[in-house]
mmCIF file with all atom_site columns, C-alpha atoms in Angstrom:
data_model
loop_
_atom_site.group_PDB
_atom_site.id
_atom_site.type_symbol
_atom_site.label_atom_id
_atom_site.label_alt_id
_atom_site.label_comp_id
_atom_site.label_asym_id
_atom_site.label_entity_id
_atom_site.label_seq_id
_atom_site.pdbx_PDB_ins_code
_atom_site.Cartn_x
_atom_site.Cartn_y
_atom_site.Cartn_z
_atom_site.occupancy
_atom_site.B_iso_or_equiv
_atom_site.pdbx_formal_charge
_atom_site.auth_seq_id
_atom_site.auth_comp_id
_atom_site.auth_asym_id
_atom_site.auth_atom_id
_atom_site.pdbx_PDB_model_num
ATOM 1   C CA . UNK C 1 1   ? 23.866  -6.535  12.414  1.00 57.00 ? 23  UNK C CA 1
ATOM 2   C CA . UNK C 1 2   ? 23.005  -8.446  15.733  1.00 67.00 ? 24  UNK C CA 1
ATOM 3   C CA . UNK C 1 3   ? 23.981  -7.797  18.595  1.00 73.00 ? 25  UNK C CA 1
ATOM 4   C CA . UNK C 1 4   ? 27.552  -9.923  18.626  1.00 77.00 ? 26  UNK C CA 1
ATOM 5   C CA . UNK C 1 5   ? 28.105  -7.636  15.264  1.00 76.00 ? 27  UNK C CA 1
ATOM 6   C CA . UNK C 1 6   ? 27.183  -11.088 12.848  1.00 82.00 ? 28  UNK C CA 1
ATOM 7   C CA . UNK C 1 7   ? 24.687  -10.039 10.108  1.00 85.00 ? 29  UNK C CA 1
ATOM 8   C CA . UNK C 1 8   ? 21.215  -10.435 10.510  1.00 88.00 ? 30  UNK C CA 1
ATOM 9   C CA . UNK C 1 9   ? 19.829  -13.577 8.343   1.00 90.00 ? 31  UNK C CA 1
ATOM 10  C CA . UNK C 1 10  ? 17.674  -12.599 5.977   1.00 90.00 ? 32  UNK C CA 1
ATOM 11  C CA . UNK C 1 11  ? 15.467  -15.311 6.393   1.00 91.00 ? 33  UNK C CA 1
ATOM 12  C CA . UNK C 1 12  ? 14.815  -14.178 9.826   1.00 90.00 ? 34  UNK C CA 1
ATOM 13  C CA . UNK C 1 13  ? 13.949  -10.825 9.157   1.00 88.00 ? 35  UNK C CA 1
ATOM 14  C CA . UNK C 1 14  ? 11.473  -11.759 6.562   1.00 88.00 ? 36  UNK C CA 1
ATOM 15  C CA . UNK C 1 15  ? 9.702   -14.236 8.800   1.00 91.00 ? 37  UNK C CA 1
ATOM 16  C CA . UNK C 1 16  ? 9.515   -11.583 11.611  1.00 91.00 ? 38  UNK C CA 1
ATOM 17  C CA . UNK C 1 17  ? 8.364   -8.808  9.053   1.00 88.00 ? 39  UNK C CA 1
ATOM 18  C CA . UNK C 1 18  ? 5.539   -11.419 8.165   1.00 89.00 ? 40  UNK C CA 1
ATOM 19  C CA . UNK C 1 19  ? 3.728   -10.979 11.600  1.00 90.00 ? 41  UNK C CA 1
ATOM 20  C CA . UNK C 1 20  ? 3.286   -7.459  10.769  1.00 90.00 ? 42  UNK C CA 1
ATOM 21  C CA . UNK C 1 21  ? -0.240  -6.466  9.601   1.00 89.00 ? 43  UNK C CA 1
ATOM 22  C CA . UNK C 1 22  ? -0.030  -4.141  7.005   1.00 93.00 ? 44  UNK C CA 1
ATOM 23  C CA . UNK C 1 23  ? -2.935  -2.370  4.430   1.00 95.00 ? 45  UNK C CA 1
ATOM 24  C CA . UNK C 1 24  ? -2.743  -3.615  1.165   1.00 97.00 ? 46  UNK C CA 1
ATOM 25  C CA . UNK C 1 25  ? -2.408  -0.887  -1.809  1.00 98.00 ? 47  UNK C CA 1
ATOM 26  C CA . UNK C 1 26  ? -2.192  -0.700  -5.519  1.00 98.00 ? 48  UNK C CA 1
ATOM 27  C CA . UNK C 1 27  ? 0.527   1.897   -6.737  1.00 98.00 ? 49  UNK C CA 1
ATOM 28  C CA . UNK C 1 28  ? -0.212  3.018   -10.490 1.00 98.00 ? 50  UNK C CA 1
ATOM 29  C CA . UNK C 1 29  ? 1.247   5.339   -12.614 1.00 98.00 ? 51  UNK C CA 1
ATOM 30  C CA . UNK C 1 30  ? 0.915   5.887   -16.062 1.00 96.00 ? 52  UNK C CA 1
ATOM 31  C CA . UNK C 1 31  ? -1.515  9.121   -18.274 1.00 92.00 ? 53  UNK C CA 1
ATOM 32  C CA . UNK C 1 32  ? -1.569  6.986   -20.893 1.00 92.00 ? 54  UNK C CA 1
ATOM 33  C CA . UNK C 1 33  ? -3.513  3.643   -21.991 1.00 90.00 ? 55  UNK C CA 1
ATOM 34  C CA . UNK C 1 34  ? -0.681  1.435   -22.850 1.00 91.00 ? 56  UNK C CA 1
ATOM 35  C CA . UNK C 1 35  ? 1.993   3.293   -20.372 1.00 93.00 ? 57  UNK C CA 1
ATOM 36  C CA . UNK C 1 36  ? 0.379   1.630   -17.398 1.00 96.00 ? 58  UNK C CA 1
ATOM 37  C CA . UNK C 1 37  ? 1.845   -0.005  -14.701 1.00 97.00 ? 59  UNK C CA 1
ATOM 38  C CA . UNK C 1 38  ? 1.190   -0.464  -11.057 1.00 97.00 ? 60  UNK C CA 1
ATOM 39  C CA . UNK C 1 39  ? 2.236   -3.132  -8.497  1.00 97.00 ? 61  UNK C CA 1
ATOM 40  C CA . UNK C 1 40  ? 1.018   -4.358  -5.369  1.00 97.00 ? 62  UNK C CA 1
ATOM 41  C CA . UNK C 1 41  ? 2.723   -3.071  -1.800  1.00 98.00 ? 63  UNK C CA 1
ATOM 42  C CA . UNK C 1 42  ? 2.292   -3.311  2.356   1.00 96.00 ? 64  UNK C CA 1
ATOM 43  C CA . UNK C 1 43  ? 4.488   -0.275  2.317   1.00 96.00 ? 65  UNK C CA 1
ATOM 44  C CA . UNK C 1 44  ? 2.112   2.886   1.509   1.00 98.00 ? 66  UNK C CA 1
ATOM 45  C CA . UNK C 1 45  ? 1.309   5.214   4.564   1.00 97.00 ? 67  UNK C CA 1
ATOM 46  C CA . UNK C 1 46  ? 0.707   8.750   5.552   1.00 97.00 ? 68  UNK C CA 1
ATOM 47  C CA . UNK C 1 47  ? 3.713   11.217  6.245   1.00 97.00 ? 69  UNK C CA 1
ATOM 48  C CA . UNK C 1 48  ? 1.788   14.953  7.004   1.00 97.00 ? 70  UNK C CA 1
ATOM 49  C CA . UNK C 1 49  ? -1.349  16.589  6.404   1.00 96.00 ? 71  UNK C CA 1
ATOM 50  C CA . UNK C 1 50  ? 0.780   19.978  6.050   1.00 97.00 ? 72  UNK C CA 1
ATOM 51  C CA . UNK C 1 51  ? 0.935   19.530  3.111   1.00 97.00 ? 73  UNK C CA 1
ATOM 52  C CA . UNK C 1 52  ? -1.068  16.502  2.753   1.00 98.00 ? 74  UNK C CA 1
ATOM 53  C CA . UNK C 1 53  ? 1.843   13.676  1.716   1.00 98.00 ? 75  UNK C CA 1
ATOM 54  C CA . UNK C 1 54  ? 1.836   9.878   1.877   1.00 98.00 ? 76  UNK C CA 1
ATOM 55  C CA . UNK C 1 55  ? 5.040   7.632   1.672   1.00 98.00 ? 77  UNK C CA 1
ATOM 56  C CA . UNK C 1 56  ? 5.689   4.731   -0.104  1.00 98.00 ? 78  UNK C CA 1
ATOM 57  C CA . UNK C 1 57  ? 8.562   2.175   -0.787  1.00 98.00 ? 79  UNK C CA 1
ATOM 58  C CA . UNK C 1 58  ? 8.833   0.748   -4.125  1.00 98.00 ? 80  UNK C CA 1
ATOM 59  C CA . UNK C 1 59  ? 11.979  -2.286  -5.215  1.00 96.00 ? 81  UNK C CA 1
ATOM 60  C CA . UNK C 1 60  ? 13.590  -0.263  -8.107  1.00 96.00 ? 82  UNK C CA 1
ATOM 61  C CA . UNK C 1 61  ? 13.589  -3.513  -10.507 1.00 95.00 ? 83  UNK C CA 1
ATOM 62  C CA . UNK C 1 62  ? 9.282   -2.868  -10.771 1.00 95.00 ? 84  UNK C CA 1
ATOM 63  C CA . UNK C 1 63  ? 7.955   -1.866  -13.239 1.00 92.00 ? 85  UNK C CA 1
ATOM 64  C CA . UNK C 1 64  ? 6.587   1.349   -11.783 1.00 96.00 ? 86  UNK C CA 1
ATOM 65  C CA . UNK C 1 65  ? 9.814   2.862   -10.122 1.00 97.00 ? 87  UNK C CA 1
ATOM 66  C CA . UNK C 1 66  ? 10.681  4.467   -13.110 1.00 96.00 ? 88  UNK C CA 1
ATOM 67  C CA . UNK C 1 67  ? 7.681   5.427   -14.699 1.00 97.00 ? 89  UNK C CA 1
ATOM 68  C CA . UNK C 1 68  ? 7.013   7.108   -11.285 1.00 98.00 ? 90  UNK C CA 1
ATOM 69  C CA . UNK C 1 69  ? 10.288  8.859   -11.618 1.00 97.00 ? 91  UNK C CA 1
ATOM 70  C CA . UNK C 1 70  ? 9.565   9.963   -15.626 1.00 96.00 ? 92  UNK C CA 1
ATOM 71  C CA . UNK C 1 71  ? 5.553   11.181  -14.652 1.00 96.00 ? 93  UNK C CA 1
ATOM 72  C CA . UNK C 1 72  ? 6.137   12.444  -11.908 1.00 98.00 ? 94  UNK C CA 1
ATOM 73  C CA . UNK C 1 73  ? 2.988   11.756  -10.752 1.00 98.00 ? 95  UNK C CA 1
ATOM 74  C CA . UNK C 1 74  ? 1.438   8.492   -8.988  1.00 98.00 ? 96  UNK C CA 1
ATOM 75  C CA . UNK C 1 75  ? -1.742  6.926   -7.234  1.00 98.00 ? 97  UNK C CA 1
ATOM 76  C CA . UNK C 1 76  ? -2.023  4.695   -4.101  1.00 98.00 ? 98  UNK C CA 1
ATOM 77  C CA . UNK C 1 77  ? -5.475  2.760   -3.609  1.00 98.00 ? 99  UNK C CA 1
ATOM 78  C CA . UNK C 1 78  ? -6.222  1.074   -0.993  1.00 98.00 ? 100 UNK C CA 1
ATOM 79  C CA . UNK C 1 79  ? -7.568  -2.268  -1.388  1.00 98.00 ? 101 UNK C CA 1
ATOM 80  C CA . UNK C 1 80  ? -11.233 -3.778  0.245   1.00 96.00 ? 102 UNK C CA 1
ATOM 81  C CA . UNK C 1 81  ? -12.052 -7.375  0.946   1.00 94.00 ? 103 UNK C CA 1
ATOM 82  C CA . UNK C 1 82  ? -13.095 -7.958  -2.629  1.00 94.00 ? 104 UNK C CA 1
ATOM 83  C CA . UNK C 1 83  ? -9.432  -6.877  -4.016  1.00 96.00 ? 105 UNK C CA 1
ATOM 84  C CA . UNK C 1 84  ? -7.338  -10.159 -3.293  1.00 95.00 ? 106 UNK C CA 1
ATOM 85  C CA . UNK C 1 85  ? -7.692  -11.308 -6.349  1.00 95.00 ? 107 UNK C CA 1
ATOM 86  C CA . UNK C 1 86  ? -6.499  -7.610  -7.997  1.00 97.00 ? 108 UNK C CA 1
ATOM 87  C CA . UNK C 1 87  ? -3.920  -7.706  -5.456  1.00 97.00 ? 109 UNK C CA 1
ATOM 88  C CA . UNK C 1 88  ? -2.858  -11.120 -6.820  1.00 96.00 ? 110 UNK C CA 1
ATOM 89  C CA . UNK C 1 89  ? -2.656  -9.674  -10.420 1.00 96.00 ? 111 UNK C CA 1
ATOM 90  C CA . UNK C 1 90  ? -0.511  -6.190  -9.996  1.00 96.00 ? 112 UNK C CA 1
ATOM 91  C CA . UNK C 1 91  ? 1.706   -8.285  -7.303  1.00 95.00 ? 113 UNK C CA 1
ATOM 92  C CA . UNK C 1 92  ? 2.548   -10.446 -10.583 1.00 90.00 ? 114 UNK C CA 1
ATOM 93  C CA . UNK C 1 93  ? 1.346   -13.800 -9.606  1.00 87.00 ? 115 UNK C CA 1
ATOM 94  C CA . UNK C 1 94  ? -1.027  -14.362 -12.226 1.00 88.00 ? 116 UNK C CA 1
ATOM 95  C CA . UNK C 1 95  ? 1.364   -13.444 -15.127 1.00 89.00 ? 117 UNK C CA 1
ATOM 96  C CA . UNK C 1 96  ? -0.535  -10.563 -16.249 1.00 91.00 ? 118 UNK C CA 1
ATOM 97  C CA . UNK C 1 97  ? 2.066   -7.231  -16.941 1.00 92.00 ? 119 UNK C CA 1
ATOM 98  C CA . UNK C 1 98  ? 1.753   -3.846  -17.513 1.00 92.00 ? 120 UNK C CA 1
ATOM 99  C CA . UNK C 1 99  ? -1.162  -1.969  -18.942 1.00 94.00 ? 121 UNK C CA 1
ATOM 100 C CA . UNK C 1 100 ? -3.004  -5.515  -19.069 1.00 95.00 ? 122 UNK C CA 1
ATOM 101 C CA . UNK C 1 101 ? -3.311  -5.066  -15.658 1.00 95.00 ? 123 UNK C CA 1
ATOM 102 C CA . UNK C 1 102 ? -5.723  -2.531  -15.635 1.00 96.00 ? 124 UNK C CA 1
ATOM 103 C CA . UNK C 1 103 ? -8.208  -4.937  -17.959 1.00 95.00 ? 125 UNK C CA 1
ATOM 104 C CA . UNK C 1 104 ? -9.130  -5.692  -14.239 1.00 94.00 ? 126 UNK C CA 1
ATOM 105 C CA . UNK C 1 105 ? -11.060 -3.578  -11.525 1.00 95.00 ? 127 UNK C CA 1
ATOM 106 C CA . UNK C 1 106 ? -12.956 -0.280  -12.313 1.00 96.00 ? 128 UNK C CA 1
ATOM 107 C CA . UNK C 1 107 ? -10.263 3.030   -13.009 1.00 97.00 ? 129 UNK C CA 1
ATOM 108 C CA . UNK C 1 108 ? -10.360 6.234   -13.883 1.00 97.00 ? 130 UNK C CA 1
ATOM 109 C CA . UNK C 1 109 ? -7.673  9.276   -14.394 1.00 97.00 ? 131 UNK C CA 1
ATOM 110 C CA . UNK C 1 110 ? -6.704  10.768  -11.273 1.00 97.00 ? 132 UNK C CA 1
ATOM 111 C CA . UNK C 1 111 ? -5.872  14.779  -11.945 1.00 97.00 ? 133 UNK C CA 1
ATOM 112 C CA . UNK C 1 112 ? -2.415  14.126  -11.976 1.00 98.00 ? 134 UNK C CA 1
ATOM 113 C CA . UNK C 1 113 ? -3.400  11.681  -15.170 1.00 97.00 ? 135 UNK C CA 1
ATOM 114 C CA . UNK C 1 114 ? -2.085  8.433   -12.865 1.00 98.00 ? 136 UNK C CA 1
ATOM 115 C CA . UNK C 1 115 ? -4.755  5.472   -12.871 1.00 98.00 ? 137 UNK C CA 1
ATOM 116 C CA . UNK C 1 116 ? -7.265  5.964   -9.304  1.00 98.00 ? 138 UNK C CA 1
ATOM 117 C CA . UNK C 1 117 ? -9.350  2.510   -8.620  1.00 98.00 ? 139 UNK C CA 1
ATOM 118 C CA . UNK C 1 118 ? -12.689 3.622   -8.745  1.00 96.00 ? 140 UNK C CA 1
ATOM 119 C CA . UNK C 1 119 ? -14.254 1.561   -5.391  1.00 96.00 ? 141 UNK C CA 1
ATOM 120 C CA . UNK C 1 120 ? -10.832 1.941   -3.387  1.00 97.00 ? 142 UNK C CA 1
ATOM 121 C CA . UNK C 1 121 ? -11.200 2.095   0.264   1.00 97.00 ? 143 UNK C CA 1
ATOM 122 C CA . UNK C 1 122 ? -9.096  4.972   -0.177  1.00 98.00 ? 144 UNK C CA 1
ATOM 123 C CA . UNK C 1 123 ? -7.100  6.712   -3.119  1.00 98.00 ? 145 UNK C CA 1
ATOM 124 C CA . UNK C 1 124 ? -4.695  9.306   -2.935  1.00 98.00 ? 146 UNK C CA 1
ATOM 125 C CA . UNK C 1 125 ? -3.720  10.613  -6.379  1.00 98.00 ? 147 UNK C CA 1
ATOM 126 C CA . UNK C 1 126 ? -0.184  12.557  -5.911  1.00 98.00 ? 148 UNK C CA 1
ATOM 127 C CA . UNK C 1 127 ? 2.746   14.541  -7.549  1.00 98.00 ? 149 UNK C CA 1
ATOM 128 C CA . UNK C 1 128 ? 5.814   12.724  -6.883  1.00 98.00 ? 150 UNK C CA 1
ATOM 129 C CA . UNK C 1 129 ? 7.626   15.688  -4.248  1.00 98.00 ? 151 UNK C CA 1
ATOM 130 C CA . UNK C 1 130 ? 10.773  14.228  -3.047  1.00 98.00 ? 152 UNK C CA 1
ATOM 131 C CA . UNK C 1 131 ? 12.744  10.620  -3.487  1.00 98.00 ? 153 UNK C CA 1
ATOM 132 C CA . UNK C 1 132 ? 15.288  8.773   -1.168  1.00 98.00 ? 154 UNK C CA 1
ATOM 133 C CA . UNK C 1 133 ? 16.992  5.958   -1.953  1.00 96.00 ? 155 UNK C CA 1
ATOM 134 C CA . UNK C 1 134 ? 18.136  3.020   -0.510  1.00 95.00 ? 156 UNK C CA 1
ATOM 135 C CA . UNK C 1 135 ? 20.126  -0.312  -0.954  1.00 94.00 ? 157 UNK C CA 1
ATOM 136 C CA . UNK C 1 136 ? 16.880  -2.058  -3.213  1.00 95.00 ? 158 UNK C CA 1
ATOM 137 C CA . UNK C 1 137 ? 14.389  0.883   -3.478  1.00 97.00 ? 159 UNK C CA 1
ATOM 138 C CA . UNK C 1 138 ? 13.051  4.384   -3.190  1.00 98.00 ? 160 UNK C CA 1
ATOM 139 C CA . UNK C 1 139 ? 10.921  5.969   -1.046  1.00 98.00 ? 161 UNK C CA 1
ATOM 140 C CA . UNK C 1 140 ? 8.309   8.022   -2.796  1.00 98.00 ? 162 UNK C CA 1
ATOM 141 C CA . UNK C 1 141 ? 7.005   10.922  -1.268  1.00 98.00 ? 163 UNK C CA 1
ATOM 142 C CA . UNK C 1 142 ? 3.587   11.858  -3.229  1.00 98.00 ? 164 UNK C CA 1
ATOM 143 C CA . UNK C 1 143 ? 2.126   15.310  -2.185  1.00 98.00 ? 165 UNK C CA 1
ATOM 144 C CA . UNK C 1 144 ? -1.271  15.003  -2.507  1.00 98.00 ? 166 UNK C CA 1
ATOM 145 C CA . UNK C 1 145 ? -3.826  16.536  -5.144  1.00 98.00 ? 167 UNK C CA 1
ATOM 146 C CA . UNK C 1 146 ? -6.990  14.427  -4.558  1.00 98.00 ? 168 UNK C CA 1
ATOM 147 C CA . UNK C 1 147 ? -8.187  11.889  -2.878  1.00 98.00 ? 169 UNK C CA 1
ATOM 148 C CA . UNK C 1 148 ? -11.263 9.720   -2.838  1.00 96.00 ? 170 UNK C CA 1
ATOM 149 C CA . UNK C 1 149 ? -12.913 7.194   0.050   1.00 95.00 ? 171 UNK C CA 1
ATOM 150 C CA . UNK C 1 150 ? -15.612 4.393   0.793   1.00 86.00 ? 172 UNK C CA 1
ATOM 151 C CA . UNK C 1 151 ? -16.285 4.573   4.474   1.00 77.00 ? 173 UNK C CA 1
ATOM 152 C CA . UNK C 1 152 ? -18.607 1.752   4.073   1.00 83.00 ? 174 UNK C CA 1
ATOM 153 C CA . UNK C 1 153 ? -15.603 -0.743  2.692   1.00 86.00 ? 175 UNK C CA 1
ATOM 154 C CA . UNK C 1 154 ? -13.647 -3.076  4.467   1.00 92.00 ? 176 UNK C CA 1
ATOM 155 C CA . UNK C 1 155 ? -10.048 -2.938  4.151   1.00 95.00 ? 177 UNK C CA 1
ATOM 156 C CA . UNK C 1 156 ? -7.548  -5.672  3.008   1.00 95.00 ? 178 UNK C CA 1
ATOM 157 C CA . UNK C 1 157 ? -4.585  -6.325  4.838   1.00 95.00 ? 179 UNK C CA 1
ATOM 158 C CA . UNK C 1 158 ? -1.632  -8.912  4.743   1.00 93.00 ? 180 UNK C CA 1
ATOM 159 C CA . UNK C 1 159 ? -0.467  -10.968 7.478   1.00 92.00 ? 181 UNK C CA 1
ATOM 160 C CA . UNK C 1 160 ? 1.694   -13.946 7.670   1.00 90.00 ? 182 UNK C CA 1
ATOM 161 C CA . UNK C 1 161 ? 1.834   -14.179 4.347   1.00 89.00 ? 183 UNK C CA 1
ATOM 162 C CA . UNK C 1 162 ? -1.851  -14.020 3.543   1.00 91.00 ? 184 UNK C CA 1
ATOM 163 C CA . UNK C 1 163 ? -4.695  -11.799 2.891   1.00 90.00 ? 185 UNK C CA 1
ATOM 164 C CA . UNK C 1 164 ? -7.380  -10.663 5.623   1.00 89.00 ? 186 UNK C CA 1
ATOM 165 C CA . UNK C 1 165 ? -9.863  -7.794  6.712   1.00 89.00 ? 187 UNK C CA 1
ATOM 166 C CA . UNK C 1 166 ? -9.655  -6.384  10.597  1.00 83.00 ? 188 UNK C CA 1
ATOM 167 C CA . UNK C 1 167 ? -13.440 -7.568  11.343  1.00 72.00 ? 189 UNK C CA 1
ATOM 168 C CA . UNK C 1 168 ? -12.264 -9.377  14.512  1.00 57.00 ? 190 UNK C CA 1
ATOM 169 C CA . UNK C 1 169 ? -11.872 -5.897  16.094  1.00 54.00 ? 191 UNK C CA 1
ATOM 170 C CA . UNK C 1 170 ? -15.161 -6.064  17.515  1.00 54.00 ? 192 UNK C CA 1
ATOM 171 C CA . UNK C 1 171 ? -15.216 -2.508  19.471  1.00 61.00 ? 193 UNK C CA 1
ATOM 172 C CA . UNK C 1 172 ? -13.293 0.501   18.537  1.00 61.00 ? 194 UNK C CA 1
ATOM 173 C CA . UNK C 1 173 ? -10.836 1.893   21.319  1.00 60.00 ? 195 UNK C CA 1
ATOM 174 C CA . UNK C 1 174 ? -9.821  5.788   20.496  1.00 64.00 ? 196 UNK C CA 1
ATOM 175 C CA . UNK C 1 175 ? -6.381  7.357   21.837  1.00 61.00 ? 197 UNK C CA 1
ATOM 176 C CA . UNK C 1 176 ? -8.956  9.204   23.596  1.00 61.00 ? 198 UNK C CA 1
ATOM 177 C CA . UNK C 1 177 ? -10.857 6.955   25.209  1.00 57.00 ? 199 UNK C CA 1
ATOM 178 C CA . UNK C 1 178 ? -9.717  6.493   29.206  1.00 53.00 ? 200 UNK C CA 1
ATOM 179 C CA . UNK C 1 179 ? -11.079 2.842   29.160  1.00 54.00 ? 201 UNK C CA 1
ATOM 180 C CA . UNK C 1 180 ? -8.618  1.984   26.332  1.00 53.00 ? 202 UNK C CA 1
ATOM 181 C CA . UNK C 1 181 ? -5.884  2.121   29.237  1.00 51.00 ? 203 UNK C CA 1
ATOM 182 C CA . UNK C 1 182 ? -7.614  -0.964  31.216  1.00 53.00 ? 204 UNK C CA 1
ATOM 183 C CA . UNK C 1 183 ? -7.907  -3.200  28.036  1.00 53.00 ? 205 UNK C CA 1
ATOM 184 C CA . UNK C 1 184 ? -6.157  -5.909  27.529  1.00 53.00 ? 206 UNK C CA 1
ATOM 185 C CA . UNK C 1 185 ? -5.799  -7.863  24.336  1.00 50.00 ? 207 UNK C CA 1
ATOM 186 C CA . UNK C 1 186 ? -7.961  -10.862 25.898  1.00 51.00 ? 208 UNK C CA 1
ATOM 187 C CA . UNK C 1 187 ? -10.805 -8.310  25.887  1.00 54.00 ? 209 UNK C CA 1
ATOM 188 C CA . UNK C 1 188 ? -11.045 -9.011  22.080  1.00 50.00 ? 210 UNK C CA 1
ATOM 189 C CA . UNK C 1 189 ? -11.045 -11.980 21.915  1.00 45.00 ? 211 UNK C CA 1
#
């Protein structure tokens, strides 16, 4: 609702969502060759390291939502530079479904049994531990039971409606840093 109590247009919210950066990740499930599935998603992050838990929002009309729910079990991988194209494919939008999927990129079986990419910037293999739901999806929470990482890779992300890697960043600033309080986003640029 806005403000004046009108709904708030879809369209707009969309449009404003789209100038939100966001890391692009691969969520598969499946033990099984043929019992694959996975789909492409902005909305993976981390919840807790106590226990070690990650988040994630899946539409219940993929594929995936309920072969997460009937496994149990689940893998986010995050995605480098040279993953727009498998991004492209588990998003759907080069007609290739299910298990045929998985023809592309390099995977193994997580210990859970769910599909891990093999040169992910980052993949957390998990048990599914808990499940809200909302109007159009769920939100996963996936306890942890291995992970794997590529410090050398550069992350994909997603932003205004395309695919890009955070190289303009050209110093880091930490929380601890006391410069980072004098920066200003001209510095970068």
């Amino acid at each position: 609702m806005t403000v004046d109590g009108s709904p708030l247009d879809a369209k707009d919210f969309k449009q404003a969502m789209r100038q939100c950066a966001g890391a692009v990740a691969l969520v598969t499930v499946g033990a099984e060759h043929g019992k694959r599935t996975g789909l492409t998603v902005t909305s993976a992050c981390s919840l807790s390291d106590k226990p070690p838990s990650l988040i994630v929002c899946v539409n219940r009309n993929a594929s995936a939502h309920a072969r997460i729910r009937e496994e149990g079990a689940f893998a986010i991988n995050f995605l480098h530079e040279d993953h727009a194209m498998l991004a492209l494919t588990f998003s759907g939008q080069k007609g290739v479904n299910g298990d045929d999927r998985f023809a592309f990129g390099q995977w193994t079986r997580g210990i859970t049994g769910a599909p891990v990419l093999t040169d992910a910037v980052a993949a957390f293999d998990c048990v599914l531990a808990q499940e809200f739901e909302t109007t159009t999806h769920s939100i996963f929470v996936g306890e942890v039971r291995s992970v794997s990482h590529g410090a050398e890779s550069t992350p994909l992300i997603y932003l205004r409606s395309s695919f890009h890697t955070p190289r303009e960043m050209r110093g880091t600033v930490t929380v601890g840093d006391l410069d980072s309080r004098h920066l200003s986003w001209s510095d970068f640029s």
